[in-house]
Amino acid sequence: MGLLVRKAAIGAAVVGLAVIIAVVAILSGSNFLEKIPEGVTLLPQPSSDVIIQPIDVQLIDLSILSVSEKEANLDLKFNVINPNKKPIILQMIKYEIFENNEKVATGQIGERLIGMVTGSRYFTLLQDHPTTLGEVVMIKNTGNNPEFWSALYDETVNWRVDGEAIYSSTTALTGYESSVTFSFQP
């Protein structure tokens, strides 16, 4: 019985392929495509009228949660605002944290969408609804910068946060992807 089902499936596939080949042959020979009026498209086209405004990234918190001899934990939070009427996908925020122009930490929130494989850590931004994103950043004490560690204990650190937010439209046909860079000194 399984052999008959397999033969029927193969037969149906062969017939389907023959029909597709016949349709293409008939349409290409009948000048079908030439009879379509100018300005009419068979496939949806990306709208050139839609202008995507850049998203707005704001640093709302960079504070010291805890400091020990081995490590320090920081609370890092961003507000991201979409000024567009359509939803935007925020793929990720890459950041670098500096203290007196010396890089002390790097990280990212989210994942970059690559090809057909999509990460699960992206964020949908709705119009004019601030989205708060953050994480706890851990800095290990290497012993190379005792002044920095002393400033952490005293909470007198001079921070700077630089980074980039990568975002895209939610419509696959537009293919729009962009980024904004930022630099904050809280």
Short mmCIF file of N, CA and C in Angstrom, two decimals:
data_model
loop_
_atom_site.label_atom_id
_atom_site.label_comp_id
_atom_site.label_asym_id
_atom_site.label_seq_id
_atom_site.Cartn_x
_atom_site.Cartn_y
_atom_site.Cartn_z
N MET A 1 0.82 -1.19 0.00
CA MET A 1 0.00 0.00 0.00
C MET A 1 0.87 1.27 0.00
N GLY A 2 2.00 1.25 0.75
CA GLY A 2 2.89 2.39 0.80
C GLY A 2 3.51 2.68 -0.56
N LEU A 3 3.77 1.64 -1.34
CA LEU A 3 4.35 1.80 -2.67
C LEU A 3 3.39 2.52 -3.60
N LEU A 4 2.09 2.20 -3.50
CA LEU A 4 1.08 2.85 -4.34
C LEU A 4 0.96 4.33 -4.00
N VAL A 5 1.02 4.66 -2.73
CA VAL A 5 0.93 6.07 -2.31
C VAL A 5 2.13 6.84 -2.84
N ARG A 6 3.31 6.25 -2.75
CA ARG A 6 4.52 6.89 -3.26
C ARG A 6 4.44 7.11 -4.76
N LYS A 7 3.96 6.11 -5.49
CA LYS A 7 3.83 6.25 -6.95
C LYS A 7 2.82 7.33 -7.30
N ALA A 8 1.73 7.41 -6.54
CA ALA A 8 0.71 8.44 -6.80
C ALA A 8 1.29 9.83 -6.54
N ALA A 9 2.07 9.98 -5.47
CA ALA A 9 2.68 11.28 -5.15
C ALA A 9 3.67 11.69 -6.23
N ILE A 10 4.47 10.75 -6.70
CA ILE A 10 5.43 11.05 -7.77
C ILE A 10 4.69 11.42 -9.05
N GLY A 11 3.63 10.71 -9.35
CA GLY A 11 2.83 11.01 -10.54
C GLY A 11 2.22 12.40 -10.47
N ALA A 12 1.70 12.77 -9.29
CA ALA A 12 1.10 14.09 -9.11
C ALA A 12 2.15 15.19 -9.27
N ALA A 13 3.35 14.96 -8.75
CA ALA A 13 4.42 15.94 -8.87
C ALA A 13 4.83 16.12 -10.33
N VAL A 14 4.91 15.02 -11.08
CA VAL A 14 5.28 15.09 -12.50
C VAL A 14 4.22 15.84 -13.28
N VAL A 15 2.95 15.56 -13.02
CA VAL A 15 1.85 16.25 -13.71
C VAL A 15 1.88 17.74 -13.37
N GLY A 16 2.09 18.08 -12.09
CA GLY A 16 2.15 19.49 -11.67
C GLY A 16 3.28 20.22 -12.36
N LEU A 17 4.44 19.60 -12.44
CA LEU A 17 5.58 20.21 -13.11
C LEU A 17 5.30 20.41 -14.60
N ALA A 18 4.64 19.45 -15.22
CA ALA A 18 4.30 19.56 -16.64
C ALA A 18 3.34 20.72 -16.86
N VAL A 19 2.38 20.90 -15.96
CA VAL A 19 1.42 22.02 -16.09
C VAL A 19 2.16 23.35 -15.96
N ILE A 20 3.07 23.46 -15.02
CA ILE A 20 3.82 24.71 -14.84
C ILE A 20 4.64 25.02 -16.09
N ILE A 21 5.31 24.02 -16.64
CA ILE A 21 6.11 24.22 -17.85
C ILE A 21 5.22 24.64 -19.01
N ALA A 22 4.06 24.03 -19.13
CA ALA A 22 3.13 24.37 -20.22
C ALA A 22 2.65 25.81 -20.08
N VAL A 23 2.30 26.24 -18.88
CA VAL A 23 1.82 27.61 -18.66
C VAL A 23 2.92 28.61 -19.01
N VAL A 24 4.14 28.37 -18.57
CA VAL A 24 5.25 29.28 -18.88
C VAL A 24 5.48 29.33 -20.38
N ALA A 25 5.44 28.20 -21.05
CA ALA A 25 5.66 28.16 -22.50
C ALA A 25 4.57 28.92 -23.24
N ILE A 26 3.33 28.76 -22.83
CA ILE A 26 2.21 29.44 -23.49
C ILE A 26 2.29 30.94 -23.26
N LEU A 27 2.53 31.35 -22.00
CA LEU A 27 2.57 32.78 -21.70
C LEU A 27 3.75 33.46 -22.36
N SER A 28 4.90 32.81 -22.41
CA SER A 28 6.06 33.45 -23.03
C SER A 28 5.89 33.56 -24.54
N GLY A 29 5.16 32.64 -25.15
CA GLY A 29 4.93 32.69 -26.59
C GLY A 29 3.80 33.62 -26.98
N SER A 30 2.95 34.00 -26.04
CA SER A 30 1.79 34.83 -26.39
C SER A 30 2.00 36.30 -26.11
N ASN A 31 3.21 36.70 -25.80
CA ASN A 31 3.51 38.09 -25.50
C ASN A 31 2.67 38.61 -24.34
N PHE A 32 2.30 37.75 -23.43
CA PHE A 32 1.47 38.12 -22.28
C PHE A 32 2.10 39.25 -21.49
N LEU A 33 3.40 39.13 -21.24
CA LEU A 33 4.06 40.14 -20.42
C LEU A 33 4.15 41.49 -21.12
N GLU A 34 4.19 41.49 -22.45
CA GLU A 34 4.28 42.74 -23.19
C GLU A 34 2.95 43.49 -23.19
N LYS A 35 1.85 42.80 -22.92
CA LYS A 35 0.53 43.43 -22.95
C LYS A 35 0.18 44.11 -21.63
N ILE A 36 1.02 44.00 -20.63
CA ILE A 36 0.74 44.64 -19.34
C ILE A 36 1.05 46.13 -19.49
N PRO A 37 0.10 47.01 -19.14
CA PRO A 37 0.33 48.45 -19.27
C PRO A 37 1.52 48.90 -18.42
N GLU A 38 2.17 49.99 -18.88
CA GLU A 38 3.29 50.52 -18.12
C GLU A 38 2.79 51.03 -16.78
N GLY A 39 3.61 50.88 -15.77
CA GLY A 39 3.24 51.33 -14.43
C GLY A 39 2.55 50.26 -13.61
N VAL A 40 2.10 49.17 -14.24
CA VAL A 40 1.47 48.08 -13.51
C VAL A 40 2.54 47.04 -13.23
N THR A 41 2.63 46.62 -11.97
CA THR A 41 3.64 45.63 -11.61
C THR A 41 2.95 44.35 -11.15
N LEU A 42 3.60 43.24 -11.41
CA LEU A 42 3.06 41.95 -10.99
C LEU A 42 3.43 41.63 -9.55
N LEU A 43 4.56 42.15 -9.10
CA LEU A 43 5.00 41.90 -7.73
C LEU A 43 4.90 43.19 -6.93
N PRO A 44 4.61 43.10 -5.63
CA PRO A 44 4.56 44.31 -4.82
C PRO A 44 5.93 44.98 -4.79
N GLN A 45 5.93 46.28 -4.89
CA GLN A 45 7.17 47.05 -4.89
C GLN A 45 7.28 47.81 -3.57
N PRO A 46 8.52 48.02 -3.10
CA PRO A 46 8.68 48.84 -1.91
C PRO A 46 8.23 50.26 -2.21
N SER A 47 7.58 50.85 -1.25
CA SER A 47 7.08 52.20 -1.42
C SER A 47 8.22 53.19 -1.26
N SER A 48 8.42 54.00 -2.28
CA SER A 48 9.47 55.01 -2.19
C SER A 48 8.98 56.24 -1.45
N ASP A 49 7.66 56.32 -1.22
CA ASP A 49 7.09 57.47 -0.53
C ASP A 49 7.30 57.38 0.98
N VAL A 50 7.51 56.19 1.50
CA VAL A 50 7.63 56.00 2.93
C VAL A 50 9.03 56.40 3.37
N ILE A 51 9.09 57.36 4.26
CA ILE A 51 10.36 57.80 4.81
C ILE A 51 10.40 57.35 6.26
N ILE A 52 11.40 56.57 6.59
CA ILE A 52 11.56 56.08 7.95
C ILE A 52 12.44 57.07 8.71
N GLN A 53 11.87 57.63 9.77
CA GLN A 53 12.61 58.55 10.63
C GLN A 53 13.53 57.75 11.56
N PRO A 54 14.68 58.29 11.92
CA PRO A 54 15.57 57.58 12.84
C PRO A 54 14.92 57.42 14.22
N ILE A 55 15.22 56.30 14.86
CA ILE A 55 14.72 56.10 16.22
C ILE A 55 15.52 56.99 17.17
N ASP A 56 14.98 57.22 18.35
CA ASP A 56 15.62 58.06 19.36
C ASP A 56 16.05 57.18 20.52
N VAL A 57 17.35 57.16 20.81
CA VAL A 57 17.89 56.36 21.92
C VAL A 57 18.32 57.33 23.01
N GLN A 58 17.87 57.06 24.24
CA GLN A 58 18.21 57.90 25.39
C GLN A 58 18.75 57.01 26.50
N LEU A 59 19.81 57.45 27.13
CA LEU A 59 20.34 56.76 28.31
C LEU A 59 19.54 57.26 29.51
N ILE A 60 18.87 56.34 30.21
CA ILE A 60 18.08 56.78 31.37
C ILE A 60 18.72 56.38 32.69
N ASP A 61 19.67 55.43 32.66
CA ASP A 61 20.32 55.05 33.92
C ASP A 61 21.65 54.37 33.65
N LEU A 62 22.65 54.79 34.37
CA LEU A 62 23.92 54.09 34.49
C LEU A 62 24.34 54.29 35.93
N SER A 63 24.06 53.30 36.74
CA SER A 63 24.34 53.42 38.17
C SER A 63 25.06 52.19 38.68
N ILE A 64 25.75 52.38 39.79
CA ILE A 64 26.51 51.30 40.41
C ILE A 64 25.57 50.53 41.34
N LEU A 65 25.42 49.24 41.07
CA LEU A 65 24.59 48.40 41.94
C LEU A 65 25.39 47.84 43.10
N SER A 66 26.60 47.35 42.80
CA SER A 66 27.44 46.77 43.86
C SER A 66 28.90 46.81 43.43
N VAL A 67 29.78 46.88 44.43
CA VAL A 67 31.22 46.87 44.18
C VAL A 67 31.85 45.96 45.23
N SER A 68 32.69 45.04 44.77
CA SER A 68 33.48 44.20 45.67
C SER A 68 34.92 44.25 45.19
N GLU A 69 35.79 43.55 45.86
CA GLU A 69 37.19 43.53 45.44
C GLU A 69 37.37 42.84 44.09
N LYS A 70 36.45 41.94 43.73
CA LYS A 70 36.58 41.16 42.50
C LYS A 70 35.81 41.72 41.32
N GLU A 71 34.65 42.34 41.59
CA GLU A 71 33.82 42.80 40.47
C GLU A 71 32.90 43.93 40.90
N ALA A 72 32.39 44.62 39.88
CA ALA A 72 31.38 45.67 40.09
C ALA A 72 30.22 45.38 39.15
N ASN A 73 29.02 45.65 39.61
CA ASN A 73 27.82 45.48 38.79
C ASN A 73 27.16 46.84 38.58
N LEU A 74 26.90 47.14 37.31
CA LEU A 74 26.27 48.40 36.94
C LEU A 74 24.88 48.13 36.38
N ASP A 75 23.98 49.07 36.60
CA ASP A 75 22.65 49.01 36.00
C ASP A 75 22.65 49.97 34.81
N LEU A 76 22.43 49.42 33.62
CA LEU A 76 22.44 50.21 32.38
C LEU A 76 21.06 50.13 31.76
N LYS A 77 20.42 51.29 31.52
CA LYS A 77 19.08 51.30 30.92
C LYS A 77 18.99 52.37 29.84
N PHE A 78 18.32 51.98 28.75
CA PHE A 78 18.06 52.89 27.64
C PHE A 78 16.55 53.00 27.42
N ASN A 79 16.10 54.16 26.97
CA ASN A 79 14.75 54.35 26.44
C ASN A 79 14.90 54.48 24.93
N VAL A 80 14.08 53.76 24.19
CA VAL A 80 14.12 53.84 22.73
C VAL A 80 12.73 54.24 22.25
N ILE A 81 12.68 55.27 21.41
CA ILE A 81 11.40 55.80 20.93
C ILE A 81 11.36 55.72 19.41
N ASN A 82 10.24 55.22 18.89
CA ASN A 82 10.01 55.13 17.45
C ASN A 82 9.09 56.28 17.04
N PRO A 83 9.58 57.27 16.27
CA PRO A 83 8.73 58.38 15.85
C PRO A 83 7.88 58.07 14.61
N ASN A 84 8.01 56.88 14.05
CA ASN A 84 7.32 56.51 12.81
C ASN A 84 5.92 55.99 13.10
N LYS A 85 5.06 56.06 12.08
CA LYS A 85 3.69 55.55 12.22
C LYS A 85 3.64 54.03 12.20
N LYS A 86 4.65 53.41 11.58
CA LYS A 86 4.69 51.95 11.49
C LYS A 86 5.65 51.40 12.54
N PRO A 87 5.41 50.16 12.97
CA PRO A 87 6.35 49.54 13.92
C PRO A 87 7.74 49.37 13.30
N ILE A 88 8.73 49.42 14.14
CA ILE A 88 10.13 49.24 13.74
C ILE A 88 10.70 48.10 14.58
N ILE A 89 11.58 47.31 13.98
CA ILE A 89 12.25 46.24 14.72
C ILE A 89 13.62 46.75 15.16
N LEU A 90 13.81 46.83 16.47
CA LEU A 90 15.13 47.15 17.00
C LEU A 90 15.88 45.83 17.14
N GLN A 91 16.92 45.68 16.33
CA GLN A 91 17.66 44.42 16.35
C GLN A 91 18.60 44.36 17.55
N MET A 92 19.38 45.41 17.74
CA MET A 92 20.28 45.40 18.89
C MET A 92 20.83 46.78 19.18
N ILE A 93 21.27 46.93 20.41
CA ILE A 93 22.02 48.11 20.85
C ILE A 93 23.40 47.61 21.27
N LYS A 94 24.43 48.07 20.56
CA LYS A 94 25.81 47.79 20.95
C LYS A 94 26.31 48.99 21.75
N TYR A 95 27.03 48.73 22.84
CA TYR A 95 27.50 49.84 23.65
C TYR A 95 28.91 49.58 24.17
N GLU A 96 29.58 50.69 24.47
CA GLU A 96 30.88 50.69 25.14
C GLU A 96 30.79 51.67 26.29
N ILE A 97 31.28 51.26 27.46
CA ILE A 97 31.27 52.13 28.63
C ILE A 97 32.71 52.54 28.92
N PHE A 98 32.90 53.86 29.05
CA PHE A 98 34.22 54.42 29.31
C PHE A 98 34.22 55.12 30.66
N GLU A 99 35.38 55.12 31.30
CA GLU A 99 35.61 55.93 32.49
C GLU A 99 36.86 56.73 32.22
N ASN A 100 36.72 58.05 32.20
CA ASN A 100 37.83 58.95 31.84
C ASN A 100 38.52 58.50 30.56
N ASN A 101 37.73 58.26 29.52
CA ASN A 101 38.19 57.87 28.18
C ASN A 101 38.90 56.52 28.12
N GLU A 102 38.77 55.70 29.13
CA GLU A 102 39.31 54.34 29.11
C GLU A 102 38.15 53.36 29.09
N LYS A 103 38.14 52.49 28.08
CA LYS A 103 37.05 51.53 27.94
C LYS A 103 37.10 50.52 29.09
N VAL A 104 35.95 50.39 29.80
CA VAL A 104 35.90 49.45 30.93
C VAL A 104 34.90 48.32 30.69
N ALA A 105 34.00 48.47 29.71
CA ALA A 105 33.03 47.41 29.43
C ALA A 105 32.45 47.59 28.03
N THR A 106 32.07 46.47 27.42
CA THR A 106 31.35 46.48 26.16
C THR A 106 30.24 45.45 26.25
N GLY A 107 29.23 45.63 25.42
CA GLY A 107 28.15 44.65 25.41
C GLY A 107 27.12 44.98 24.36
N GLN A 108 26.07 44.17 24.34
CA GLN A 108 24.97 44.42 23.42
C GLN A 108 23.69 43.89 24.03
N ILE A 109 22.61 44.55 23.67
CA ILE A 109 21.27 44.13 24.05
C ILE A 109 20.57 43.76 22.75
N GLY A 110 20.10 42.54 22.62
CA GLY A 110 19.46 42.06 21.40
C GLY A 110 20.44 41.32 20.52
N GLU A 111 19.95 40.96 19.32
CA GLU A 111 20.75 40.22 18.34
C GLU A 111 20.49 40.78 16.96
N ARG A 112 21.51 40.79 16.15
CA ARG A 112 21.37 41.24 14.76
C ARG A 112 20.68 40.17 13.94
N LEU A 113 19.69 40.56 13.15
CA LEU A 113 19.01 39.62 12.26
C LEU A 113 19.91 39.36 11.07
N ILE A 114 20.26 38.09 10.83
CA ILE A 114 21.18 37.75 9.75
C ILE A 114 20.54 36.72 8.85
N GLY A 115 20.37 37.06 7.57
CA GLY A 115 19.84 36.12 6.58
C GLY A 115 18.49 35.56 6.98
N MET A 116 18.34 34.27 6.75
CA MET A 116 17.08 33.60 7.06
C MET A 116 17.01 33.16 8.51
N VAL A 117 18.14 33.22 9.21
CA VAL A 117 18.16 32.83 10.62
C VAL A 117 17.94 34.08 11.44
N THR A 118 16.89 34.10 12.22
CA THR A 118 16.61 35.28 13.03
C THR A 118 16.77 34.94 14.50
N GLY A 119 17.35 35.87 15.21
CA GLY A 119 17.47 35.69 16.65
C GLY A 119 16.15 35.97 17.32
N SER A 120 16.05 35.53 18.53
CA SER A 120 14.81 35.76 19.26
C SER A 120 14.91 36.98 20.15
N ARG A 121 16.07 37.65 20.14
CA ARG A 121 16.25 38.80 21.00
C ARG A 121 16.21 40.09 20.19
N TYR A 122 15.07 40.37 19.61
CA TYR A 122 14.87 41.66 18.98
C TYR A 122 13.60 42.26 19.58
N PHE A 123 13.39 43.56 19.34
CA PHE A 123 12.31 44.26 20.01
C PHE A 123 11.48 45.03 18.99
N THR A 124 10.16 44.93 19.10
CA THR A 124 9.26 45.68 18.23
C THR A 124 8.94 47.00 18.90
N LEU A 125 9.24 48.09 18.19
CA LEU A 125 8.99 49.43 18.72
C LEU A 125 7.74 49.99 18.07
N LEU A 126 6.76 50.35 18.89
CA LEU A 126 5.53 50.95 18.40
C LEU A 126 5.67 52.47 18.41
N GLN A 127 4.80 53.14 17.65
CA GLN A 127 4.88 54.59 17.51
C GLN A 127 4.70 55.28 18.85
N ASP A 128 5.65 56.16 19.16
CA ASP A 128 5.60 57.04 20.33
C ASP A 128 5.36 56.32 21.66
N HIS A 129 5.72 55.05 21.75
CA HIS A 129 5.65 54.31 23.01
C HIS A 129 7.09 53.98 23.43
N PRO A 130 7.64 54.72 24.39
CA PRO A 130 9.01 54.44 24.80
C PRO A 130 9.17 52.99 25.27
N THR A 131 10.22 52.36 24.81
CA THR A 131 10.56 51.00 25.22
C THR A 131 11.83 51.07 26.05
N THR A 132 11.77 50.58 27.28
CA THR A 132 12.93 50.59 28.16
C THR A 132 13.65 49.26 28.06
N LEU A 133 14.93 49.33 27.75
CA LEU A 133 15.77 48.13 27.64
C LEU A 133 16.99 48.32 28.52
N GLY A 134 17.40 47.27 29.16
CA GLY A 134 18.57 47.39 30.01
C GLY A 134 19.13 46.05 30.41
N GLU A 135 20.24 46.12 31.10
CA GLU A 135 20.86 44.91 31.62
C GLU A 135 21.84 45.29 32.71
N VAL A 136 22.22 44.28 33.47
CA VAL A 136 23.25 44.46 34.48
C VAL A 136 24.59 44.15 33.82
N VAL A 137 25.51 45.10 33.92
CA VAL A 137 26.83 44.98 33.32
C VAL A 137 27.83 44.65 34.43
N MET A 138 28.56 43.56 34.26
CA MET A 138 29.55 43.17 35.26
C MET A 138 30.94 43.54 34.76
N ILE A 139 31.70 44.21 35.63
CA ILE A 139 33.08 44.58 35.33
C ILE A 139 33.98 43.83 36.30
N LYS A 140 34.91 43.08 35.77
CA LYS A 140 35.87 42.33 36.61
C LYS A 140 37.03 43.25 37.00
N ASN A 141 37.49 43.11 38.23
CA ASN A 141 38.64 43.87 38.70
C ASN A 141 39.91 43.14 38.29
N THR A 142 40.63 43.71 37.34
CA THR A 142 41.88 43.10 36.87
C THR A 142 43.07 43.53 37.73
N GLY A 143 42.86 44.55 38.55
CA GLY A 143 43.95 45.06 39.37
C GLY A 143 44.83 46.05 38.64
N ASN A 144 44.55 46.30 37.37
CA ASN A 144 45.38 47.21 36.57
C ASN A 144 45.03 48.68 36.75
N ASN A 145 43.88 48.97 37.35
CA ASN A 145 43.44 50.36 37.46
C ASN A 145 42.85 50.62 38.85
N PRO A 146 43.71 50.75 39.86
CA PRO A 146 43.21 50.96 41.22
C PRO A 146 42.46 52.29 41.39
N GLU A 147 42.81 53.30 40.58
CA GLU A 147 42.10 54.59 40.67
C GLU A 147 40.64 54.43 40.26
N PHE A 148 40.42 53.66 39.20
CA PHE A 148 39.04 53.40 38.74
C PHE A 148 38.26 52.65 39.82
N TRP A 149 38.88 51.65 40.42
CA TRP A 149 38.18 50.86 41.43
C TRP A 149 37.87 51.72 42.66
N SER A 150 38.77 52.61 43.00
CA SER A 150 38.54 53.54 44.11
C SER A 150 37.38 54.47 43.79
N ALA A 151 37.33 54.95 42.54
CA ALA A 151 36.23 55.82 42.12
C ALA A 151 34.90 55.07 42.15
N LEU A 152 34.91 53.77 41.84
CA LEU A 152 33.68 52.97 41.94
C LEU A 152 33.19 52.91 43.38
N TYR A 153 34.12 52.65 44.32
CA TYR A 153 33.75 52.60 45.74
C TYR A 153 33.20 53.94 46.21
N ASP A 154 33.83 55.04 45.75
CA ASP A 154 33.41 56.38 46.18
C ASP A 154 32.24 56.92 45.36
N GLU A 155 31.85 56.20 44.30
CA GLU A 155 30.80 56.63 43.37
C GLU A 155 31.10 58.00 42.77
N THR A 156 32.36 58.19 42.36
CA THR A 156 32.79 59.43 41.72
C THR A 156 33.30 59.16 40.31
N VAL A 157 32.71 58.21 39.65
CA VAL A 157 33.16 57.80 38.31
C VAL A 157 32.68 58.80 37.27
N ASN A 158 33.55 59.10 36.30
CA ASN A 158 33.21 59.98 35.18
C ASN A 158 32.90 59.09 33.98
N TRP A 159 31.61 58.76 33.76
CA TRP A 159 31.20 57.80 32.74
C TRP A 159 31.01 58.45 31.38
N ARG A 160 31.17 57.63 30.34
CA ARG A 160 30.71 57.96 28.98
C ARG A 160 30.23 56.65 28.36
N VAL A 161 29.08 56.70 27.69
CA VAL A 161 28.54 55.52 27.01
C VAL A 161 28.40 55.85 25.53
N ASP A 162 29.12 55.12 24.69
CA ASP A 162 29.03 55.26 23.24
C ASP A 162 28.39 54.00 22.68
N GLY A 163 27.69 54.14 21.56
CA GLY A 163 27.13 52.94 20.98
C GLY A 163 26.39 53.18 19.69
N GLU A 164 25.70 52.13 19.28
CA GLU A 164 24.95 52.13 18.03
C GLU A 164 23.71 51.27 18.20
N ALA A 165 22.58 51.77 17.72
CA ALA A 165 21.34 51.00 17.69
C ALA A 165 21.04 50.64 16.24
N ILE A 166 20.84 49.35 15.98
CA ILE A 166 20.56 48.87 14.62
C ILE A 166 19.10 48.47 14.55
N TYR A 167 18.38 49.00 13.56
CA TYR A 167 16.95 48.76 13.46
C TYR A 167 16.55 48.58 12.00
N SER A 168 15.34 48.06 11.80
CA SER A 168 14.84 47.85 10.44
C SER A 168 13.33 48.00 10.43
N SER A 169 12.79 48.15 9.21
CA SER A 169 11.34 48.19 9.07
C SER A 169 10.79 46.79 9.27
N THR A 170 9.52 46.71 9.56
CA THR A 170 8.91 45.39 9.78
C THR A 170 8.44 44.77 8.48
N THR A 171 8.57 45.49 7.37
CA THR A 171 8.14 44.96 6.09
C THR A 171 9.33 44.37 5.36
N ALA A 172 9.27 43.10 5.06
CA ALA A 172 10.39 42.44 4.39
C ALA A 172 10.63 43.00 2.99
N LEU A 173 9.58 43.51 2.34
CA LEU A 173 9.72 43.99 0.97
C LEU A 173 10.47 45.31 0.87
N THR A 174 10.48 46.11 1.93
CA THR A 174 11.18 47.39 1.84
C THR A 174 12.67 47.21 1.99
N GLY A 175 13.10 46.21 2.72
CA GLY A 175 14.52 45.97 2.88
C GLY A 175 15.25 47.07 3.60
N TYR A 176 14.54 47.89 4.35
CA TYR A 176 15.14 49.04 5.01
C TYR A 176 15.83 48.62 6.30
N GLU A 177 17.11 48.94 6.42
CA GLU A 177 17.84 48.73 7.66
C GLU A 177 18.72 49.94 7.88
N SER A 178 18.80 50.38 9.12
CA SER A 178 19.59 51.56 9.41
C SER A 178 20.13 51.48 10.83
N SER A 179 20.88 52.50 11.20
CA SER A 179 21.41 52.55 12.56
C SER A 179 21.57 54.00 12.98
N VAL A 180 21.58 54.21 14.28
CA VAL A 180 21.89 55.51 14.85
C VAL A 180 23.00 55.31 15.87
N THR A 181 23.90 56.26 15.92
CA THR A 181 24.97 56.21 16.92
C THR A 181 24.63 57.18 18.04
N PHE A 182 25.21 56.93 19.20
CA PHE A 182 24.95 57.80 20.34
C PHE A 182 26.19 57.89 21.21
N SER A 183 26.25 58.95 22.00
CA SER A 183 27.29 59.15 22.99
C SER A 183 26.68 59.95 24.13
N PHE A 184 26.73 59.38 25.34
CA PHE A 184 26.14 60.03 26.51
C PHE A 184 27.20 60.15 27.60
N GLN A 185 27.15 61.27 28.33
CA GLN A 185 27.98 61.46 29.51
C GLN A 185 27.05 61.81 30.66
N PRO A 186 26.59 60.79 31.39
CA PRO A 186 25.64 61.06 32.48
C PRO A 186 26.29 61.82 33.63
#
